Short mmCIF file of N, CA and C in Angstrom, two decimals:
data_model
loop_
_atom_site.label_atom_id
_atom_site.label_comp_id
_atom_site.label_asym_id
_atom_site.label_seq_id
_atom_site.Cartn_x
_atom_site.Cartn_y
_atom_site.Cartn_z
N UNK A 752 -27.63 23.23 -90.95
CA UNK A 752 -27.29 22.11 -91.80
C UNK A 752 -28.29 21.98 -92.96
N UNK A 753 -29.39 21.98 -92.55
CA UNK A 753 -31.01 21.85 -94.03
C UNK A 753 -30.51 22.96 -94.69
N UNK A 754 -30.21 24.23 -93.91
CA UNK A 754 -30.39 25.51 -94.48
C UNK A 754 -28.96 25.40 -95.98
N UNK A 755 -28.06 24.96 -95.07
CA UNK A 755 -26.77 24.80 -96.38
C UNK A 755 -26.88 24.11 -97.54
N UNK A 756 -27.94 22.76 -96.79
CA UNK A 756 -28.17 21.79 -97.74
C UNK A 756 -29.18 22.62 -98.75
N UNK A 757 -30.10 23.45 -99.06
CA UNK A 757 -30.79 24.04 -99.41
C UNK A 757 -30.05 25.28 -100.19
N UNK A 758 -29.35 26.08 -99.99
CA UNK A 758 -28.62 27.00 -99.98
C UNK A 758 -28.23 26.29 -101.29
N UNK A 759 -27.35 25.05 -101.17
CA UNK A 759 -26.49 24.44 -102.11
C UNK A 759 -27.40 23.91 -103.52
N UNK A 760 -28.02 23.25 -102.94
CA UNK A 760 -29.56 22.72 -103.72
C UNK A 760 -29.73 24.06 -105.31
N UNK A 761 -30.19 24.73 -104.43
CA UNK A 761 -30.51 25.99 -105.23
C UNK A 761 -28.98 26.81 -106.13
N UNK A 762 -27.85 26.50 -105.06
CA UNK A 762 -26.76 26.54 -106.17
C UNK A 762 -26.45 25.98 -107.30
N UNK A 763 -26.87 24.84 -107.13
CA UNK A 763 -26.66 23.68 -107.97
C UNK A 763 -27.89 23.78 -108.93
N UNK A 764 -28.95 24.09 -108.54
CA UNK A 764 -30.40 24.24 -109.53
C UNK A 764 -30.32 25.30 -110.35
N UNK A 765 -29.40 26.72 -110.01
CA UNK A 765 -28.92 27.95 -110.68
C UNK A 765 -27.72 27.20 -111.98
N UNK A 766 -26.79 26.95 -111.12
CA UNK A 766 -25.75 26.14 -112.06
C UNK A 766 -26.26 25.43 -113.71
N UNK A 767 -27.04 24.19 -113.20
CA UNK A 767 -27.14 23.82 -114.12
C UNK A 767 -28.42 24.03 -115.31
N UNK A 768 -29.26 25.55 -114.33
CA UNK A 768 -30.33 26.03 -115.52
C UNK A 768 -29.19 26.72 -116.58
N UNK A 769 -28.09 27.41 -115.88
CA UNK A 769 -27.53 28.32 -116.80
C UNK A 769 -26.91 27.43 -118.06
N UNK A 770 -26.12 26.24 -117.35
CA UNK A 770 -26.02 25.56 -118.36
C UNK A 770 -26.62 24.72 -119.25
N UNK A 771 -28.02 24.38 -119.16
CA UNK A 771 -28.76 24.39 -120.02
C UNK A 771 -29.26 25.69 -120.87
N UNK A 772 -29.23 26.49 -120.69
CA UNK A 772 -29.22 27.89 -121.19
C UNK A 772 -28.30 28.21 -122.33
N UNK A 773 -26.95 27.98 -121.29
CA UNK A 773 -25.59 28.77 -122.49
C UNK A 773 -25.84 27.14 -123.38
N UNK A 774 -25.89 25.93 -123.24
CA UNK A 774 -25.89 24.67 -124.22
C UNK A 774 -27.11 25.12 -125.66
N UNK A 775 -28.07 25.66 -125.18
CA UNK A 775 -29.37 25.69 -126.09
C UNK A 775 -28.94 26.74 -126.39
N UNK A 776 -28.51 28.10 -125.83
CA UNK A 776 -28.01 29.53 -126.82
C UNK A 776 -26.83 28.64 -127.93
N UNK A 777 -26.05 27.85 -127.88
CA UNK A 777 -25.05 27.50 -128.54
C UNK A 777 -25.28 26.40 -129.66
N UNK A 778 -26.34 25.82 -129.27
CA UNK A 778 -27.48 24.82 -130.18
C UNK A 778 -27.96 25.95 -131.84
N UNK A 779 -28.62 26.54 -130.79
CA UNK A 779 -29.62 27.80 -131.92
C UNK A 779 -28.21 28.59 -132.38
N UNK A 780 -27.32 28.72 -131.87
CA UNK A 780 -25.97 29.44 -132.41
C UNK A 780 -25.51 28.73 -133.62
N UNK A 781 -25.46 27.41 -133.49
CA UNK A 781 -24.66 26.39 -134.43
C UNK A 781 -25.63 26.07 -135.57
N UNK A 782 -26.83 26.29 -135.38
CA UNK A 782 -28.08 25.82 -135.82
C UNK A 782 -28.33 27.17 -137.37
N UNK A 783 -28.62 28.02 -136.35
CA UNK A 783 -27.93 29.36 -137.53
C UNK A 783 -26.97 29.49 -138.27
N UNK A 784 -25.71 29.10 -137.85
CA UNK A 784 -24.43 29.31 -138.65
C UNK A 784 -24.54 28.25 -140.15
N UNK A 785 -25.41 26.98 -139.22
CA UNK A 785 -25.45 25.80 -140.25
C UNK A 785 -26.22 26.34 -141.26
N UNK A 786 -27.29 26.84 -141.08
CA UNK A 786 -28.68 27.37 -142.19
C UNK A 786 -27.51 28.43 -143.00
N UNK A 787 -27.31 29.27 -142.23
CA UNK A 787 -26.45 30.33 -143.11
C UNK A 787 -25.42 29.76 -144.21
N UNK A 788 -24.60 28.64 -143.83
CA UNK A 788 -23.96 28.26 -144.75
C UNK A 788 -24.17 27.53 -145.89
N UNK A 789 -25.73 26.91 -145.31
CA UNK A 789 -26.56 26.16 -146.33
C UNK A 789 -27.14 27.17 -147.56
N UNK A 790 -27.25 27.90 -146.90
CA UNK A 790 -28.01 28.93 -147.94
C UNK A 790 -26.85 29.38 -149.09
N UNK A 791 -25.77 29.57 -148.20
CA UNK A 791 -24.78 30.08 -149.38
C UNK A 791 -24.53 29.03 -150.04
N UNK A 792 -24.00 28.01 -149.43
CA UNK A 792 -24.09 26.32 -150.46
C UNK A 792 -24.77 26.45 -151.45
N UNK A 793 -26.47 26.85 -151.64
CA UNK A 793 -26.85 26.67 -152.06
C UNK A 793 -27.57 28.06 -153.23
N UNK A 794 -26.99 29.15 -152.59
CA UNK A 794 -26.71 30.04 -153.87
C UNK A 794 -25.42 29.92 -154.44
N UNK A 795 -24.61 28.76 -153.93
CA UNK A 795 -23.00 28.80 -154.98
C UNK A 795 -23.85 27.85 -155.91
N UNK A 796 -24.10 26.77 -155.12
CA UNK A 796 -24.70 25.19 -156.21
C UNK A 796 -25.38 25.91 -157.56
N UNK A 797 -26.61 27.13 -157.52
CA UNK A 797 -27.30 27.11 -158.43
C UNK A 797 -26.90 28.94 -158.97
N UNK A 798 -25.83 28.73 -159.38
CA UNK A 798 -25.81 29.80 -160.01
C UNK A 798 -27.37 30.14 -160.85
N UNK A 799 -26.63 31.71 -160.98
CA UNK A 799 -28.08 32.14 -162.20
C UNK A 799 -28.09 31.77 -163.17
N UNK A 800 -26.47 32.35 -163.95
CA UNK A 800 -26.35 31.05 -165.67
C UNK A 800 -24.66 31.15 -164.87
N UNK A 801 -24.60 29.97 -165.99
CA UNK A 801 -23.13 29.45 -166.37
C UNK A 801 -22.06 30.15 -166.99
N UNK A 802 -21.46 30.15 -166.36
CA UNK A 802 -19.94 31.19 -166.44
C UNK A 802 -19.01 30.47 -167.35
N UNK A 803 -19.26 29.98 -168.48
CA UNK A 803 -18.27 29.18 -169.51
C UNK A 803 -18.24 30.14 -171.22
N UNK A 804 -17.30 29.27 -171.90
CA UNK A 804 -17.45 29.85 -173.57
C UNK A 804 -17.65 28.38 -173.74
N UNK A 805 -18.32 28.01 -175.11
CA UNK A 805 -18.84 27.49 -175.77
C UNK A 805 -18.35 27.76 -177.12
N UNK A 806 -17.22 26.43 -177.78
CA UNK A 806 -16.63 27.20 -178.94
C UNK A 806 -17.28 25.89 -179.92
N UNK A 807 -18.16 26.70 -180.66
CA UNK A 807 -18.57 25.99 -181.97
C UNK A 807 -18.29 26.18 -183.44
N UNK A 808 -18.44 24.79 -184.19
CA UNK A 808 -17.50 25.08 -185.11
C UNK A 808 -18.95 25.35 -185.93
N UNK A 809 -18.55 25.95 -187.35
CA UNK A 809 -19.69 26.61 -188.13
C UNK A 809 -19.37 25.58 -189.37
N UNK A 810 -20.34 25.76 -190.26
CA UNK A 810 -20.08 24.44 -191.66
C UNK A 810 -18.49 24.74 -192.17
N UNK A 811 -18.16 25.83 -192.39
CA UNK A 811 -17.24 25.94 -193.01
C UNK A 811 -15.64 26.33 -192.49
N UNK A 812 -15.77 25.74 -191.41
CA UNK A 812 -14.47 25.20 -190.18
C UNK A 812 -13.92 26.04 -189.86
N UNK A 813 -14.78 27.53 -189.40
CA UNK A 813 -13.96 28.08 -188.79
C UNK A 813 -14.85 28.82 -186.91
N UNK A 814 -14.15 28.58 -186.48
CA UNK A 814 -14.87 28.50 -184.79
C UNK A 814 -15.02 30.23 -184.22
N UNK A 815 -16.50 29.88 -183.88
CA UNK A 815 -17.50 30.68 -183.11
C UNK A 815 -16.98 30.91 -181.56
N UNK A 816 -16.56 31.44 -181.07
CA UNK A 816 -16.33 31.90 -179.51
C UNK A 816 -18.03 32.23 -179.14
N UNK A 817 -18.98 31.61 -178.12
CA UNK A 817 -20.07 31.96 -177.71
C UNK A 817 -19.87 32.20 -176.22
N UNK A 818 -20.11 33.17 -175.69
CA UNK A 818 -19.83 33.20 -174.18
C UNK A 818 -21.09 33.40 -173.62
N UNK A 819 -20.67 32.29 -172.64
CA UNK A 819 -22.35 32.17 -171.54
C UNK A 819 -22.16 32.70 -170.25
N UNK A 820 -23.05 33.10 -170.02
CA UNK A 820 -22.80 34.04 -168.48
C UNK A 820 -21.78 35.44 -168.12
N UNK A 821 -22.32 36.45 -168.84
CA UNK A 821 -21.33 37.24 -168.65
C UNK A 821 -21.12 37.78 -167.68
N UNK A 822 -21.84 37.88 -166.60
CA UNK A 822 -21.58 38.27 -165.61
C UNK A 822 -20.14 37.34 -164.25
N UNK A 823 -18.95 38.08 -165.09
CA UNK A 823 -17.87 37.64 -164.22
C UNK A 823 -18.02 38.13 -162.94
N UNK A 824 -17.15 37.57 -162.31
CA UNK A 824 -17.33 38.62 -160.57
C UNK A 824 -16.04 39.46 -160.32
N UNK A 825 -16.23 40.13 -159.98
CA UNK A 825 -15.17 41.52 -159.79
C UNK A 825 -13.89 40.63 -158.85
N UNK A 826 -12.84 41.13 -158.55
CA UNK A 826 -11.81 41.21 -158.00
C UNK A 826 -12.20 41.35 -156.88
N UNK A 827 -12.86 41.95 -156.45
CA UNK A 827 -13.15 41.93 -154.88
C UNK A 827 -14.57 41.46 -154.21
N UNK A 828 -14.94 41.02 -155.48
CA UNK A 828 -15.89 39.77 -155.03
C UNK A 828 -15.32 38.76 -155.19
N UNK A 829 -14.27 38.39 -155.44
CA UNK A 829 -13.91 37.38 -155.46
C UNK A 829 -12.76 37.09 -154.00
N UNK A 830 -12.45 38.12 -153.84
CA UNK A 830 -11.78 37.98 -152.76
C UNK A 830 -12.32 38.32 -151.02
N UNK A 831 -13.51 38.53 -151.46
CA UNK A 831 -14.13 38.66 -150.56
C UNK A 831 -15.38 37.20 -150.21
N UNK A 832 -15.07 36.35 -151.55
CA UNK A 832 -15.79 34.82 -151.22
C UNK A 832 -14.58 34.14 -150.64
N UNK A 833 -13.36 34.22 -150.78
CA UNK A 833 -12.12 33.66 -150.23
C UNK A 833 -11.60 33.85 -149.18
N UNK A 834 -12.15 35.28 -148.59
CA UNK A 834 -11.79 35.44 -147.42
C UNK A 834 -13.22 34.76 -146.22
N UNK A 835 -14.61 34.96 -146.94
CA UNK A 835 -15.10 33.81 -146.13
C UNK A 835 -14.90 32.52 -146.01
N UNK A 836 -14.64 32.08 -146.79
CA UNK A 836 -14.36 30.11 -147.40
C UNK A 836 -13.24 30.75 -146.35
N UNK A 837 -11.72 31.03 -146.33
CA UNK A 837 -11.15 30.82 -145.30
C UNK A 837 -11.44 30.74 -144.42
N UNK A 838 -12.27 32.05 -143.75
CA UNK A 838 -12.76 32.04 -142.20
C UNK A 838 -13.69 30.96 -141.84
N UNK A 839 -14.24 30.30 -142.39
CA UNK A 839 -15.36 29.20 -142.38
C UNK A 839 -14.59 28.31 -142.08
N UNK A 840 -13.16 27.88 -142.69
CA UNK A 840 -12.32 26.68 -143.16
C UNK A 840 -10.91 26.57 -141.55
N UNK A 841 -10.60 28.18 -141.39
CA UNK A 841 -9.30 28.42 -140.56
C UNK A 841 -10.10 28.15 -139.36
N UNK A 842 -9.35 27.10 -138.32
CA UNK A 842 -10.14 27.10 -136.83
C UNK A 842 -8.74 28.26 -136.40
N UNK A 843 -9.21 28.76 -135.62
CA UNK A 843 -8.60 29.74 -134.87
C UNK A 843 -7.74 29.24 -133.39
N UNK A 844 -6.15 29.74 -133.40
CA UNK A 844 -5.62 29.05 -132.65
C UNK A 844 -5.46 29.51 -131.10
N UNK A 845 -6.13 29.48 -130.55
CA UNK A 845 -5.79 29.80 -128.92
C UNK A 845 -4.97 29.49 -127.98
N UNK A 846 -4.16 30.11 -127.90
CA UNK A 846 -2.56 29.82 -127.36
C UNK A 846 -2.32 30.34 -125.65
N UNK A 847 -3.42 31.54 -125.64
CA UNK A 847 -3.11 32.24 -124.25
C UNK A 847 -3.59 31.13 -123.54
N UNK A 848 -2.10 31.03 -122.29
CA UNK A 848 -2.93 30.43 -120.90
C UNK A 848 -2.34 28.97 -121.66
N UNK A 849 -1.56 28.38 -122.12
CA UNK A 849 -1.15 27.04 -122.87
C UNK A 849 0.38 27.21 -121.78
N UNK A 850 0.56 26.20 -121.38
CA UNK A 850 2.47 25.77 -120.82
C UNK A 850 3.10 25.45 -121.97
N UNK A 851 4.37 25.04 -122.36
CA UNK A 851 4.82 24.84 -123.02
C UNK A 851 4.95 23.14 -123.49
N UNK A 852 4.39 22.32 -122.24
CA UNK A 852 3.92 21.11 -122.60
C UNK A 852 2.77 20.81 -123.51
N UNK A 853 2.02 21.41 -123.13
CA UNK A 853 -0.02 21.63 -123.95
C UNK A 853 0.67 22.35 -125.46
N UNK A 854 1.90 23.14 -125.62
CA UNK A 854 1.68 23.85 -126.57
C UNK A 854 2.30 22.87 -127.96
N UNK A 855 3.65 21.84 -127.26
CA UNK A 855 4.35 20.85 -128.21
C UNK A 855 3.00 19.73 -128.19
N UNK A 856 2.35 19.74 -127.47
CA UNK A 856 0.95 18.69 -127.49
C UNK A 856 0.49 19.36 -128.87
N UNK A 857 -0.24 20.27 -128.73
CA UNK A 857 -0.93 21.06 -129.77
C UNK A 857 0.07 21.02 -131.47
N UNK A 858 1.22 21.20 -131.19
CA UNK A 858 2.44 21.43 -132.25
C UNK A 858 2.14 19.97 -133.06
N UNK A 859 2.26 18.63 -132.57
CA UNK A 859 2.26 17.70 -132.46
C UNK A 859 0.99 16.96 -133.35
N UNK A 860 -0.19 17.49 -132.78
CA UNK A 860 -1.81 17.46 -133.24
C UNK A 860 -1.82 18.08 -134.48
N UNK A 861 -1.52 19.22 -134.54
CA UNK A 861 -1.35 20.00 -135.88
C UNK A 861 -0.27 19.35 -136.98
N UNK A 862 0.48 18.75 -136.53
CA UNK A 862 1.46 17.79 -137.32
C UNK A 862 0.88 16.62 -138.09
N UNK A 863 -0.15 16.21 -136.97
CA UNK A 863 -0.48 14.68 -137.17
C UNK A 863 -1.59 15.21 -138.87
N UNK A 864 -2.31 16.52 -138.39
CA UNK A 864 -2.99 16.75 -139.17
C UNK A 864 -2.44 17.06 -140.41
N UNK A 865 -1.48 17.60 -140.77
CA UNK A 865 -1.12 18.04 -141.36
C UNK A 865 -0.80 16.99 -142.63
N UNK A 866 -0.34 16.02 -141.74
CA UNK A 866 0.37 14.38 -142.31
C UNK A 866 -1.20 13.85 -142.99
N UNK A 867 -2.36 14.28 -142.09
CA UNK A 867 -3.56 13.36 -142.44
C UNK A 867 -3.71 13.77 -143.66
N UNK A 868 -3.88 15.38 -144.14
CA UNK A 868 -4.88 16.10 -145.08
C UNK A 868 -3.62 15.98 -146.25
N UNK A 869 -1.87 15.51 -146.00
CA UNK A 869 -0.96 15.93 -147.05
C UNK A 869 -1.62 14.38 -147.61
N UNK A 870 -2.09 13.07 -146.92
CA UNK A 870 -1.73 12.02 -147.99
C UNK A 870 -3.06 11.73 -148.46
N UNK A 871 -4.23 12.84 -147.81
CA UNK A 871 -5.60 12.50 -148.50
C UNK A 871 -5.34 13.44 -150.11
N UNK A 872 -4.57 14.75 -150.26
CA UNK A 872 -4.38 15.43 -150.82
C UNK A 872 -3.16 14.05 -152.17
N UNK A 873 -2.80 13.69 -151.79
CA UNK A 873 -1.83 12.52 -152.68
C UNK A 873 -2.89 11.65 -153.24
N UNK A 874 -3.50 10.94 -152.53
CA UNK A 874 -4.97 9.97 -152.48
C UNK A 874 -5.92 10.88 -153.68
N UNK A 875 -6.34 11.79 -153.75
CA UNK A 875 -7.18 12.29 -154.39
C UNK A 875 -6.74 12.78 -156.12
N UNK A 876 -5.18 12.61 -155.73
CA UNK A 876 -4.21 13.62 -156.77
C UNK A 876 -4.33 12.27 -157.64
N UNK A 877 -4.05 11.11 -156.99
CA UNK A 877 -3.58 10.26 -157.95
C UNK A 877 -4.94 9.59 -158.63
N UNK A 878 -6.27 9.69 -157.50
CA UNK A 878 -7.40 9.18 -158.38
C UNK A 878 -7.79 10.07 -159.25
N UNK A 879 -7.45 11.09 -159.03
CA UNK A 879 -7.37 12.22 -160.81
C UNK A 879 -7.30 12.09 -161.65
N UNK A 880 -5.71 11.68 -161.71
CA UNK A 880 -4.87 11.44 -162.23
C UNK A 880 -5.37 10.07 -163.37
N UNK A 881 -5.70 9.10 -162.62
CA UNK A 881 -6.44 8.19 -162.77
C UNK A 881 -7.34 7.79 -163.47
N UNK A 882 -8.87 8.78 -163.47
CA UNK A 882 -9.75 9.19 -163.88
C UNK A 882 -9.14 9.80 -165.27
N UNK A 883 -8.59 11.12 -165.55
CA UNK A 883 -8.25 11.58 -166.37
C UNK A 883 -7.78 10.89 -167.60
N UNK A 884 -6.94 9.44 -167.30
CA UNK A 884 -5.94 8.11 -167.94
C UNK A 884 -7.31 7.39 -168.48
N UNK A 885 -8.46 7.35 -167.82
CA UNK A 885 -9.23 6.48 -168.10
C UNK A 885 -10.39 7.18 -169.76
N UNK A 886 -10.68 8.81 -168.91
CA UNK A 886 -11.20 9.40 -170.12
C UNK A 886 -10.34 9.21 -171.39
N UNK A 887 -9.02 9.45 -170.94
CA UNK A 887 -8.29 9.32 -172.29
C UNK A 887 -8.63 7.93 -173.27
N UNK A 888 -8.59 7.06 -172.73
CA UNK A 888 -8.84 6.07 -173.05
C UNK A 888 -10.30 5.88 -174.02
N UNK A 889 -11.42 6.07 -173.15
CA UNK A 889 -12.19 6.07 -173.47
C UNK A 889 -12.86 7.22 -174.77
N UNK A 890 -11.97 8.42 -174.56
CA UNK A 890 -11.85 9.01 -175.77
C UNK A 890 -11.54 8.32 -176.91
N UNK A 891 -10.16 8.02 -176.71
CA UNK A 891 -9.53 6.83 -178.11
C UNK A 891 -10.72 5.81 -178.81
N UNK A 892 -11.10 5.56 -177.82
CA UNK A 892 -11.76 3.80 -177.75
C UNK A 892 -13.24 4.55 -178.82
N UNK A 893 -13.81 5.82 -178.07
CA UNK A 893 -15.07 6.26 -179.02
C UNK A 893 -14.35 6.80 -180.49
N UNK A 894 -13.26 7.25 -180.76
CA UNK A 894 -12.75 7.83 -181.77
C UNK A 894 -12.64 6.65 -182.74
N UNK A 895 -12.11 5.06 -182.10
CA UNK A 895 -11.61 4.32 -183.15
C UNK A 895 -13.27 3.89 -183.42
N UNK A 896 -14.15 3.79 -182.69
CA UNK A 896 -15.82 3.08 -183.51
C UNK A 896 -16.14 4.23 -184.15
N UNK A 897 -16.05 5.32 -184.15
CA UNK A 897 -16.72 6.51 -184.99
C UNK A 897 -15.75 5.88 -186.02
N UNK A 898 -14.83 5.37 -186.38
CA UNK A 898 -13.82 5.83 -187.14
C UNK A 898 -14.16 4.23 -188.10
N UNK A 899 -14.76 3.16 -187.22
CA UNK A 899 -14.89 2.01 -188.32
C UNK A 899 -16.36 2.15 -188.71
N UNK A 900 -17.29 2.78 -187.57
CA UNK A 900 -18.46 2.75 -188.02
C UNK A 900 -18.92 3.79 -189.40
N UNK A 901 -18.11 4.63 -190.05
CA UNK A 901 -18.24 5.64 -191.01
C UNK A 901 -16.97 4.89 -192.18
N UNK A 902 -16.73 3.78 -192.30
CA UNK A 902 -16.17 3.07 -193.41
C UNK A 902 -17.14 2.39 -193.81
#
């Protein structure tokens, strides 16, 4: 009877070192992935130069094309930042070993989501939208004082 109780003890003391084990391998797992993505965050945030043209007009009104940053990125650097941003972005769907109850559960979840991200995607479209109505505005509004302040 001690001996089982003991036996078990030590089952249970195996058990839950491992799972403190696989929890902290999965800590330092998540912990890495996070740094890694930070880092790229933060070589996207600070490019080297700026990837724009710059069109200036010269005294005698006719416009300068200046291009900044020439270094475009190839076709397959570019599709090779898209295929990470996906894999970073796609959770991966695990289906083996699902009944067909768990799977309309799952169908269902993915629906709800789907509904969440279509009306944050509306929500965001229209404060754009929004924003954009307002620059306009505020364009006009600086055009008409340039326009009394030079009479």
């Amino acid at each position: 009877m001690a001996a089982e109780r003991v036996a078990e003890d030590e089952r249970r003391k195996a058990a839950e070192e491992t799972k403190r084990k696989q929890k902290s391998e999965e800590e330092e797992k998540r912990q890495r992935e996070r740094a890694k993505k930070l880092a790229e965050f933060e070589k996207l945030k600070n490019p080297p130069k700026p990837n724009f043209v710059i069109t200036k007009k010269s005294g005698d009104g006719e416009e300068e094309e200046v291009e900044v940053g020439k270094n475009k990125k190839s076709k397959q650097q570019l599709e090779a930042e898209k295929k990470a941003i996906l894999s970073q972005r796609i959770i991966p769907l695990d289906t083996n070993g699902m009944n067909s109850s768990k799977l309309t559960e799952k169908a269902k979840e993915l629906l709800n989501l789907i509904y969440k991200l279509e009306g944050e995607k509306y929500d965001l479209e229209k404060h754009f939208k929004a924003q954009q109505f307002d620059m306009m505005e505020l364009a006009e509004k600086a055009r008409q004082i340039n326009k009394v302040g030079y009479v």
